[in-house]
Amino acid sequence: MTRPLVDLQDCVHERAAGSDRFRLAVERFTLCPGDQIALVGPSGCGKSTTLDLLSLIVAPTRAGRFTLRMPQAGTLAGTLAEPVDVMALWRRGARDRLTALRAAHMGYVLQTGGLVPFLSVRENVLLTRRALGLPCPGPAVTLMETLGVAELGRRLPRQISIGQRQRVAIARALAHQPAVILADEPTASLDPSLAEGTMKLLSAVARFQKAALVVVTHDHRLAERTGLTVVECRTGAGASVVRHDSAKAEAAA
Amino acid sequence: MMARVTQLFRLALADLRVEWPIALCQVIAIAAVLTPLLVLAGLQQGAIGTLIDRLNRDPAMRLVVPEVTGGHRFDHAWFAAMAARPEVDFVMPATRQIAGQIDLLRDEASGGQSGGQSDGRGEARVTLLPTAPGDPVTGPHAAAAAMDGVILSSRAAGRLGVTTGAMVTAYAERTRGGKAEPLAFPLRVVAVLPAQRDGGMSAFATLPLVQAVQDFRDGKAVPALGATAGDPAGPAADYPLFRLYARSIRDVQALAADFQANGIAVATRHAEIASTLTLDRNLRAILLIIATLSVAGYVVAVTASQWGNLRRKRRDLAILNLTGYGSGWLVAFPVAQAAILALIGSLAAAAAFAGAAATINGHFQESIASGEAACRLGAPDLLAAAALTLALSLLPAAAIGLACRRIETSEELRSV
């Protein structure tokens, strides 16, 4: 048993747009090193919002517990730092601290790649490493070769195919060797033959880097074929509910 | 820190490079506002500056002389105090005007050997004025004038028909005890002044020589000039007149007012100076109005352009935020871009100004002397313009950056 990297308990996010109200309740969510899960469910059930909560770009309305316990910099792999109270940071409005936590410990793959259009493929991949002040290119070159995008380094995102953009986005998410990879429907814009290959590549590279992986997808069967643990996002009476307890997680204090 | 600055400008430049048509339009917009302002300022500095420089180069325009009333005496302490004032370029005592009138006669015997001669009457009545090193009228020649030397105005030299190096004889006369006593002494022509330095019938000599001539007129013995009759002359304690040159034509009015306040009526070329300075002031005011309106327009245009640009880039900024770039980066990104565009725009404006100034100066070539310009701006002026452009670009960029730093990353990413 191990301590979770991400630990949420009774975390609620509510928002309203006119008469439309949305409520997401994450009753329990833990993520341990090496976990690979797929958040599945119908459209509008809160999968992407859950990912936004995990990636610290959306504030919970309230939370019983929302802590991150990420690997300590400069220590042996597996040594975790003291837990960070994410909810407290949101309450303090410490957005830059949250951005710094995200940069240091998380990689994010967007549905359409989410590459910066004015940066070359190489600079997109190095984006987070440069923000963190890490030596460049570091492992990015090997990663780009593994993902088959090394030859595209000087091109702009608009000059490469959608499938290549997704692989560049995966390279960017992994280039700074984060502890957690978050991917929001990374294969939604790909044709099925590419989708399976991309999903497997993402899973394999995350596993190779010993990063935990959370993927939002509509494709339940693809998730299962890739070997991800499927977590259902259920829509209930007035709220969407997510519950996942990592099998590796030891009981929270 | 250096790595962060490098990355900031890498991002800013990459965006400008990819969207170069928009960046080019912004550079052209900056240059289009700045260039006419630089040309207007260049014309003001060139045309009016040249006019003022010309007036400043003419000592007569800076001359302040007391009106002859005989009611004032100016002692050595007064002259020392005046010479120490920063707005005073040169001040020299002057003797009574009538006492300084002497006749000069060309020395025919020495003329062929020691100096050139030309046509002329060979004699002239001149006003003998004291001079000394620093005198803007006699310039470097003042140092060469000893007890036996004289610097002639162009008109006096022409009347005498002499040039530099010629010998002349000075004649003066006094009446003592009802009897006329003449005085004659030789003088060497040390220099002949250009016509524009002094248009009168003037001869400049050292103060002791001029004082000696006045002493002779006053009936004193002046052994240095060969007049031994009369009481011995003592050192002059004070003088009735002076010849004062302001450092600049801009100082003349203040000096004149100061003298008037102390009860000393003075004569200056105030009217001519005032017309030029008024023109300068009015042109400056017009330039300021135009500049203010242009700057206001520039700030509005730049703000609108930057705001629109940033609105268009919200998703890119959201991705930057998602990948670890905090609010400081989001503020600094538009500021860095504004700085790059302002600097390139300023360079383009300076180049356009140089071309326009060359064209204008070529057009007015016949009206301006060597070293003068109808349109000119110095490097400090161009740097100041670039600094102002930079400031006026950075301030709205920083304000917009601050307004956009709280970007809702999740909303921007979902809006695609």
XYZ file of C-alpha atoms in Angstrom:
669
model
C 0.000 0.000 0.000
C 1.160 3.477 -0.768
C 0.178 7.035 -0.070
C -1.860 8.643 -2.847
C -0.491 11.448 -5.022
C -3.936 12.990 -5.215
C -6.493 12.645 -2.488
C -10.000 14.102 -2.716
C -12.829 13.588 -0.263
C -16.296 15.114 -0.586
C -15.147 17.606 -3.147
C -17.940 19.600 -4.809
C -17.859 21.913 -7.768
C -20.956 23.935 -8.635
C -21.530 26.411 -11.403
C -24.509 28.161 -12.930
C -25.014 29.726 -16.331
C -28.433 31.415 -16.441
C -30.990 28.815 -15.480
C -28.578 25.937 -16.081
C -26.985 24.596 -12.974
C -24.263 22.015 -12.777
C -23.069 20.159 -9.724
C -20.236 17.695 -9.598
C -19.580 15.706 -6.444
C -16.330 13.804 -6.182
C -17.181 11.662 -3.193
C -13.798 10.010 -3.096
C -10.854 10.044 -5.474
C -7.344 8.803 -4.894
C -4.571 8.392 -7.389
C -1.376 6.513 -6.635
C 1.899 6.304 -8.549
C 1.502 3.949 -11.512
C -2.308 4.146 -11.558
C -3.836 4.323 -15.018
C -7.528 5.144 -14.998
C -10.081 6.180 -17.568
C -12.947 8.475 -16.572
C -15.880 7.461 -18.736
C -19.471 8.547 -18.952
C -21.993 10.371 -21.095
C -21.511 13.941 -22.305
C -22.053 16.559 -19.631
C -21.511 14.126 -16.737
C -18.515 16.078 -15.427
C -15.570 14.032 -16.705
C -13.687 17.066 -18.008
C -14.592 19.113 -14.943
C -13.119 16.352 -12.774
C -9.953 16.578 -14.847
C -9.973 20.388 -14.446
C -10.250 19.965 -10.680
C -7.324 17.531 -10.700
C -5.252 19.841 -12.915
C -5.913 22.772 -10.565
C -7.492 25.022 -13.175
C -10.974 24.889 -11.666
C -11.666 25.708 -8.053
C -13.775 23.366 -5.964
C -16.757 25.053 -4.364
C -15.926 23.087 -1.223
C -13.926 20.053 -0.296
C -13.605 17.855 2.762
C -10.091 17.064 1.610
C -8.119 17.948 -1.502
C -4.420 17.275 -1.088
C -1.503 16.628 -3.362
C 1.462 14.653 -2.132
C 3.903 14.733 -4.986
C 7.424 13.256 -5.282
C 9.986 15.391 -3.548
C 12.414 17.072 -5.910
C 15.974 15.723 -5.656
C 15.048 12.606 -3.714
C 14.805 8.959 -4.659
C 11.793 8.093 -6.752
C 8.862 7.294 -4.554
C 9.797 9.677 -1.775
C 6.808 11.929 -1.383
C 6.852 15.457 -0.078
C 4.572 16.795 2.622
C 0.962 17.043 1.421
C -0.211 20.328 -0.049
C -3.712 21.492 0.851
C -5.092 22.492 -2.554
C -8.379 23.752 -1.142
C -6.491 26.125 1.154
C -4.515 27.455 -1.820
C -7.726 28.101 -3.737
C -9.219 29.869 -0.728
C -6.116 32.089 -0.529
C -6.369 32.818 -4.254
C -2.837 31.475 -4.698
C -3.283 30.776 -8.406
C 0.401 31.157 -9.203
C 1.284 28.567 -6.555
C -1.282 26.222 -8.113
C 0.184 26.908 -11.573
C 3.647 26.142 -10.221
C 2.387 22.864 -8.687
C 0.768 21.919 -11.987
C 3.921 22.713 -13.939
C 6.150 20.785 -11.572
C 4.060 17.637 -11.157
C 1.479 17.370 -13.926
C 1.304 17.017 -17.667
C -1.866 17.758 -19.576
C -2.959 16.488 -22.996
C -5.850 18.373 -24.569
C -8.455 16.965 -26.934
C -7.107 18.869 -29.933
C -3.496 18.768 -28.875
C -3.639 22.235 -27.432
C -0.319 23.226 -28.916
C 0.735 26.856 -28.901
C 0.251 27.784 -32.575
C 3.155 30.220 -32.813
C 5.756 27.867 -31.338
C 7.553 25.141 -33.238
C 6.955 21.509 -32.308
C 10.261 21.440 -30.426
C 9.440 24.610 -28.437
C 5.974 23.262 -27.658
C 7.522 20.109 -26.245
C 10.006 22.160 -24.189
C 7.376 24.643 -22.978
C 6.996 23.376 -19.406
C 10.694 22.543 -19.025
C 11.513 26.158 -19.903
C 8.839 27.485 -17.501
C 10.408 25.384 -14.749
C 13.933 26.446 -15.705
C 14.964 22.832 -16.340
C 17.895 22.088 -18.658
C 16.763 21.819 -22.259
C 16.206 19.618 -24.145
C 16.807 17.010 -21.410
C 14.828 13.817 -22.074
C 12.633 15.603 -24.627
C 14.694 14.433 -27.599
C 14.420 10.747 -26.654
C 10.734 11.225 -25.935
C 10.125 12.835 -29.319
C 11.982 9.989 -31.009
C 9.908 7.424 -29.084
C 6.709 9.187 -30.135
C 7.897 9.531 -33.744
C 7.836 13.342 -33.854
C 11.566 14.052 -33.682
C 11.671 14.934 -37.381
C 8.946 17.551 -36.947
C 10.884 19.726 -34.478
C 11.070 22.878 -36.578
C 7.536 22.765 -37.927
C 4.614 24.758 -36.621
C 1.533 22.895 -35.308
C -0.495 23.928 -38.352
C 2.068 22.218 -40.588
C 1.565 18.746 -39.099
C -1.344 16.304 -39.010
C -3.846 15.986 -36.160
C -2.410 12.617 -35.156
C 1.085 14.110 -35.039
C -0.201 17.017 -32.944
C -1.603 14.589 -30.387
C 1.766 12.812 -30.167
C 3.522 16.178 -29.770
C 1.036 17.053 -27.011
C 1.838 13.748 -25.281
C 5.563 14.530 -25.602
C 4.964 17.976 -24.064
C 2.953 16.484 -21.191
C 5.764 14.053 -20.391
C 8.881 16.105 -21.224
C 9.335 17.432 -17.691
C 8.764 13.943 -16.220
C 5.670 14.743 -14.144
C 4.139 12.423 -11.582
C 0.640 12.692 -13.046
C -0.537 12.783 -16.678
C -4.007 14.152 -17.344
C -5.518 13.661 -20.798
C -8.860 15.087 -21.885
C -10.239 12.911 -24.687
C -6.856 12.689 -26.364
C -8.164 10.455 -29.159
C -11.528 12.115 -29.822
C -10.341 13.912 -32.933
C -8.478 10.928 -34.350
C -9.839 8.224 -36.626
C -10.286 4.846 -34.859
C -7.131 3.268 -36.301
C -5.015 6.131 -34.942
C -6.998 6.417 -31.709
C -6.084 2.992 -30.400
C -2.406 3.418 -31.260
C -2.265 6.837 -29.628
C -4.019 5.657 -26.468
C -1.656 2.691 -26.154
C 1.347 4.932 -26.761
C 0.182 7.324 -24.043
C -0.313 4.486 -21.615
C 3.033 2.892 -22.437
C 5.037 6.086 -22.151
C 3.303 7.037 -18.869
C 4.072 3.571 -17.514
C 7.684 3.866 -18.674
C 8.034 7.159 -16.811
C 6.222 5.715 -13.768
C 3.636 8.499 -14.015
C 0.027 8.073 -12.946
C -2.412 8.526 -15.829
C -5.974 9.845 -15.861
C -7.709 9.820 -19.234
C -11.154 11.211 -19.969
C -12.777 9.294 -22.808
C -16.133 8.428 -24.276
C -14.779 5.165 -25.540
C -15.331 2.671 -22.767
C -14.080 -0.272 -24.840
C -10.924 1.546 -25.975
C -10.125 2.267 -22.354
C -10.539 -1.390 -21.463
C -8.479 -2.562 -24.438
C -5.711 -0.197 -23.371
C -5.753 -1.728 -19.920
C -6.952 1.348 -18.035
C -9.006 1.091 -14.878
C -12.426 2.370 -15.857
C -14.097 4.832 -13.489
C -17.711 5.679 -14.276
C -18.879 9.237 -13.911
C -22.532 8.840 -12.987
C -25.304 11.361 -13.383
C -27.711 11.324 -10.498
C -30.419 13.514 -9.017
C -29.163 17.041 -9.723
C -25.525 16.061 -9.567
C -22.789 14.107 -11.277
C -20.886 11.794 -9.013
C -17.373 10.440 -9.303
C -15.934 7.867 -6.955
C -12.632 6.078 -7.241
C -10.407 4.693 -4.592
C -7.035 3.562 -5.815
C -6.415 -0.076 -5.045
C -2.899 0.847 -4.001
C -3.898 3.622 -1.637
C -3.474 3.216 2.083
C -6.164 4.670 4.262
C -5.971 8.400 4.561
C -4.993 9.755 7.888
C 16.207 35.050 -14.005
C 18.088 35.373 -17.292
C 16.584 32.097 -18.511
C 13.107 33.429 -17.761
C 13.736 36.683 -19.630
C 15.162 34.723 -22.565
C 12.092 32.481 -22.624
C 9.792 35.515 -22.382
C 11.348 37.142 -25.447
C 11.507 33.760 -27.219
C 7.731 33.454 -26.812
C 7.077 37.107 -27.721
C 9.271 36.989 -30.818
C 7.925 33.612 -31.956
C 4.378 34.969 -31.896
C 5.375 38.147 -33.771
C 7.315 36.100 -36.327
C 4.428 33.746 -37.052
C 1.946 36.619 -37.208
C 4.341 38.934 -39.018
C 1.694 40.704 -41.157
C -0.076 41.890 -38.005
C 3.239 42.797 -36.374
C 4.249 44.698 -39.518
C 0.985 46.653 -39.446
C 1.619 47.583 -35.810
C 5.183 48.700 -36.591
C 3.910 50.787 -39.525
C 1.224 52.306 -37.298
C 3.840 53.325 -34.713
C 6.169 54.740 -37.375
C 3.272 56.539 -39.071
C 2.493 58.436 -35.874
C 6.083 59.032 -34.813
C 7.674 60.080 -38.132
C 5.613 63.254 -38.750
C 6.227 64.292 -35.147
C 9.970 63.794 -35.586
C 9.918 65.788 -38.845
C 7.951 68.611 -37.197
C 10.349 68.648 -34.246
C 13.270 68.488 -36.699
C 11.927 71.490 -38.606
C 11.406 73.417 -35.405
C 14.932 72.616 -34.206
C 16.458 73.018 -37.648
C 14.842 76.157 -39.044
C 14.324 78.084 -35.820
C 17.447 76.592 -34.253
C 19.507 77.781 -37.212
C 17.952 81.233 -36.943
C 18.759 81.385 -33.234
C 22.275 80.037 -33.824
C 22.860 82.726 -36.406
C 21.693 85.403 -33.986
C 23.873 83.910 -31.259
C 26.888 83.947 -33.562
C 26.364 87.676 -34.201
C 27.845 89.436 -31.138
C 25.852 92.589 -31.875
C 22.634 90.685 -31.107
C 23.947 89.795 -27.654
C 25.274 93.278 -26.937
C 24.022 95.202 -23.942
C 25.322 98.776 -23.627
C 24.274 101.514 -21.248
C 22.668 104.576 -22.674
C 24.983 107.567 -22.325
C 23.678 109.510 -19.375
C 26.833 110.119 -17.422
C 24.920 109.293 -14.283
C 26.670 106.025 -13.510
C 30.191 104.885 -12.788
C 31.206 101.242 -12.896
C 34.162 100.188 -10.801
C 36.387 97.101 -10.969
C 34.304 95.216 -8.418
C 31.186 95.778 -10.542
C 32.955 94.447 -13.629
C 34.257 91.410 -11.688
C 30.748 90.677 -10.420
C 29.229 90.997 -13.887
C 31.909 88.795 -15.469
C 31.133 86.090 -12.893
C 27.440 85.905 -13.832
C 26.643 82.768 -15.839
C 24.462 84.618 -18.349
C 27.317 87.045 -19.153
C 29.746 85.989 -21.874
C 32.028 89.036 -21.842
C 32.066 92.470 -20.266
C 34.530 95.263 -20.925
C 34.838 98.814 -19.558
C 34.441 101.612 -22.090
C 35.742 105.151 -21.944
C 33.773 108.239 -22.862
C 32.776 108.011 -26.498
C 34.039 111.448 -27.485
C 37.365 110.818 -25.746
C 37.735 107.656 -27.804
C 37.466 109.383 -31.170
C 40.847 109.370 -32.946
C 42.077 109.812 -36.481
C 44.134 107.132 -38.155
C 46.435 107.789 -41.079
C 47.931 105.107 -43.248
C 51.702 105.001 -42.945
C 52.789 105.184 -46.557
C 56.465 104.477 -45.733
C 55.881 101.162 -43.983
C 52.916 100.022 -45.984
C 54.804 98.325 -48.772
C 57.043 96.423 -46.407
C 54.935 95.320 -43.484
C 51.486 94.963 -44.888
C 49.412 95.082 -47.960
C 47.626 98.204 -49.055
C 44.688 98.807 -51.232
C 42.648 101.696 -52.438
C 41.185 103.958 -49.785
C 41.389 107.431 -48.556
C 44.312 106.617 -46.350
C 42.725 108.258 -43.331
C 39.742 107.556 -41.148
C 38.131 108.831 -37.950
C 37.421 105.835 -35.760
C 36.023 105.081 -32.334
C 38.715 103.506 -30.222
C 37.223 100.692 -28.121
C 38.955 98.580 -25.499
C 39.144 94.844 -26.048
C 40.590 91.814 -24.258
C 40.803 88.043 -24.736
C 37.284 86.588 -24.771
C 35.802 89.550 -26.610
C 33.342 87.939 -29.102
C 33.915 90.805 -31.567
C 37.681 90.578 -31.831
C 37.828 86.831 -31.083
C 41.326 85.351 -31.061
C 42.948 88.589 -32.266
C 42.430 90.344 -28.926
C 45.400 88.555 -27.429
C 47.735 90.027 -30.097
C 46.784 93.645 -29.419
C 49.500 95.205 -27.207
C 50.139 98.917 -26.532
C 51.209 99.348 -30.138
C 48.577 97.238 -31.868
C 45.105 97.874 -33.158
C 42.360 95.678 -34.591
C 40.354 97.434 -37.267
C 36.801 96.935 -38.359
C 36.414 96.019 -41.979
C 34.951 99.419 -42.796
C 37.788 101.326 -41.069
C 40.429 99.189 -42.771
C 38.735 99.796 -46.105
C 38.649 103.544 -45.564
C 42.324 103.498 -44.619
C 43.194 101.127 -47.389
C 45.219 98.803 -45.137
C 45.318 95.146 -44.323
C 46.810 93.132 -41.478
C 50.406 94.059 -40.726
C 50.194 97.641 -42.017
C 51.377 100.550 -39.890
C 49.087 103.483 -39.183
C 49.558 106.655 -37.202
C 46.961 107.647 -34.621
C 46.216 111.327 -34.096
C 44.406 112.938 -31.185
C 44.244 116.518 -29.959
C 43.490 118.286 -26.704
C 43.186 121.863 -25.585
C 45.104 122.749 -22.473
C 45.453 126.269 -21.205
C 43.770 127.571 -24.379
C 46.373 125.925 -26.503
C 45.849 122.940 -28.810
C 48.183 120.051 -28.187
C 48.371 117.287 -30.800
C 49.354 113.698 -30.127
C 50.584 111.203 -32.687
C 51.688 107.661 -32.103
C 52.251 104.652 -34.396
C 50.060 101.553 -34.335
C 50.367 98.257 -36.130
C 47.239 96.681 -37.643
C 47.058 93.340 -35.812
C 43.924 92.159 -37.608
C 41.018 93.294 -39.728
C 37.646 91.989 -38.595
C 35.122 90.477 -40.992
C 32.371 92.936 -41.943
C 29.706 90.973 -40.036
C 31.621 91.293 -36.749
C 31.509 95.072 -36.652
C 29.862 97.277 -39.238
C 31.085 100.601 -37.809
C 34.220 102.701 -38.024
C 35.883 100.986 -35.091
C 39.353 100.286 -33.857
C 39.960 97.938 -30.972
C 42.938 98.268 -28.674
C 43.956 97.247 -25.177
C 42.240 98.951 -22.262
C 45.513 100.662 -21.115
C 45.951 102.196 -24.570
C 42.346 103.424 -24.737
C 42.611 104.680 -21.166
C 45.860 106.480 -22.082
C 44.121 108.270 -24.959
C 41.323 109.360 -22.596
C 43.903 110.535 -20.020
C 45.565 112.572 -22.738
C 42.222 114.155 -23.631
C 41.704 114.929 -19.949
C 44.945 116.905 -19.920
C 47.009 114.312 -18.140
C 50.601 113.426 -18.961
C 50.847 110.133 -20.839
C 54.543 109.319 -21.221
C 53.771 105.978 -22.882
C 52.349 107.880 -25.845
C 55.004 110.614 -25.731
C 52.794 113.276 -24.001
C 54.801 114.518 -21.040
C 52.927 117.742 -20.296
C 50.258 117.759 -17.618
C 49.631 116.065 -14.283
C 50.541 112.408 -14.101
C 47.599 110.095 -14.755
C 46.584 107.738 -11.974
C 45.020 104.318 -12.461
C 41.336 104.503 -13.461
C 39.059 103.780 -10.512
C 35.897 103.427 -12.546
C 34.429 103.827 -15.996
C 31.341 105.597 -17.315
C 30.338 102.942 -19.820
C 30.667 99.278 -20.589
C 30.251 96.840 -23.416
C 28.557 93.596 -22.290
C 27.677 90.461 -24.279
C 25.114 88.007 -23.006
C 25.946 84.307 -23.260
C 22.897 83.756 -25.485
C 20.224 85.919 -27.050
C 17.824 84.237 -24.605
C 19.718 85.985 -21.738
C 19.550 89.499 -23.197
C 16.048 90.365 -22.054
C 16.656 89.193 -18.482
C 19.938 91.100 -18.245
C 18.348 94.260 -19.651
C 15.498 93.974 -17.151
C 18.007 93.531 -14.356
C 19.878 96.695 -15.367
C 16.639 98.633 -15.715
C 15.643 97.505 -12.233
C 18.905 98.966 -10.948
C 18.239 102.270 -12.679
C 20.643 101.694 -15.578
C 19.022 102.338 -18.945
C 20.471 99.989 -21.535
C 20.169 99.490 -25.268
C 19.777 96.037 -26.776
C 18.509 94.446 -29.989
C 15.551 93.155 -28.010
C 12.966 93.727 -30.735
C 14.809 91.573 -33.271
C 15.559 88.905 -30.680
C 11.981 88.908 -29.423
C 10.514 88.296 -32.864
C 12.689 85.194 -33.342
C 12.132 83.897 -29.830
C 8.386 84.489 -30.127
C 8.382 82.515 -33.361
C 10.316 79.758 -31.581
C 7.866 79.768 -28.659
C 4.822 79.720 -30.911
C 6.172 76.901 -33.035
C 6.989 74.940 -29.904
C 3.441 75.482 -28.654
C 1.996 74.329 -31.985
C 4.297 71.319 -31.959
C 3.253 70.508 -28.395
C -0.432 70.659 -29.327
C 0.101 68.433 -32.359
C 2.285 66.072 -30.338
C -0.271 65.871 -27.519
C -3.082 65.072 -29.938
C -0.936 62.539 -31.798
C 0.206 60.906 -28.569
C -3.388 60.690 -27.318
C -4.396 59.097 -30.623
C -1.399 56.794 -30.459
C -2.210 55.637 -26.931
C -5.840 54.928 -27.868
C -4.803 53.107 -31.056
C -2.105 51.076 -29.307
C -4.406 50.212 -26.407
C -7.187 49.097 -28.769
C -4.761 47.103 -30.893
C -3.156 45.425 -27.883
C -6.517 44.706 -26.295
C -7.822 43.145 -29.521
C -4.632 41.167 -29.934
C -4.788 39.828 -26.411
C -8.472 38.939 -26.736
C -7.555 36.950 -29.831
C -4.786 35.173 -27.933
C -6.701 34.215 -24.841
C -6.638 30.535 -25.761
C -2.880 30.635 -26.377
C -2.426 32.332 -23.019
C -4.653 29.700 -21.419
C -2.431 26.956 -22.868
C 0.639 28.780 -21.547
C -1.018 28.940 -18.131
C -1.935 25.250 -18.332
C 1.686 24.363 -19.087
C 3.047 26.298 -16.116
C 3.168 29.987 -16.993
C 1.680 31.998 -14.111
C 0.170 35.464 -13.970
C 3.569 37.194 -14.118
C 4.200 35.600 -17.499
C 0.740 36.557 -18.740
C 1.400 40.215 -17.860
C 4.966 40.179 -19.169
C 4.069 38.553 -22.507
C 2.119 41.538 -23.974
C 4.588 43.938 -22.371
C 7.531 42.209 -24.080
C 5.695 42.249 -27.398
C 4.838 45.935 -26.973
C 8.491 46.682 -26.200
C 9.705 44.861 -29.319
C 7.131 46.569 -31.548
C 7.824 50.015 -30.039
C 11.570 49.637 -30.567
C 11.216 48.422 -34.157
C 8.611 51.148 -34.804
C 10.966 53.778 -33.367
C 13.820 52.515 -35.535
C 11.571 52.634 -38.604
C 10.465 56.163 -37.663
C 14.077 57.278 -37.173
C 14.993 55.873 -40.597
C 11.992 57.577 -42.209
C 12.901 60.820 -40.431
C 16.488 60.607 -41.722
C 15.164 60.247 -45.258
C 12.689 63.112 -44.858
C 15.319 65.360 -43.238
C 17.774 64.680 -46.080
C 15.091 65.578 -48.629
C 14.110 68.769 -46.797
C 17.723 69.856 -46.277
C 18.446 69.174 -49.945
C 15.479 71.329 -50.906
C 16.701 74.251 -48.768
C 20.360 73.742 -49.661
C 20.735 77.258 -51.076
C 19.334 78.957 -47.972
C 21.494 77.236 -45.400
C 25.192 77.503 -44.748
C 27.590 74.650 -44.171
C 26.917 73.016 -40.806
C 23.362 74.333 -40.711
C 20.208 72.332 -41.376
C 16.578 73.172 -42.073
C 15.523 69.910 -40.429
C 17.655 68.250 -37.790
C 17.411 66.173 -34.623
C 20.289 64.923 -32.525
C 20.760 61.374 -31.230
C 19.532 62.384 -27.745
C 16.283 63.708 -29.292
C 15.747 60.473 -31.219
C 16.528 58.398 -28.123
C 14.072 60.492 -26.093
C 11.403 59.932 -28.766
C 12.085 56.167 -28.693
C 11.933 56.152 -24.877
C 8.615 58.023 -24.931
C 7.220 55.636 -27.550
C 8.374 52.705 -25.436
C 6.735 54.119 -22.316
C 3.488 54.905 -24.139
C 3.402 51.347 -25.522
C 4.375 49.566 -22.313
C 1.874 51.280 -20.035
C -1.283 50.131 -21.879
C 0.300 46.704 -22.453
C 0.970 46.343 -18.734
C -2.543 47.543 -17.889
C -4.104 45.082 -20.329
C -1.800 42.307 -19.144
C -2.818 42.973 -15.544
C -6.486 42.930 -16.536
C -6.048 39.591 -18.359
C -3.782 37.843 -15.862
C -6.733 36.194 -14.127
C -7.548 34.245 -17.240
C -10.048 31.417 -16.702
C -7.947 28.687 -18.242
C -10.619 25.983 -18.164
C -13.208 28.231 -19.855
C -10.794 29.306 -22.572
C -9.791 25.719 -23.296
C -13.390 24.491 -23.379
C -14.523 27.345 -25.657
C -12.747 25.823 -28.658
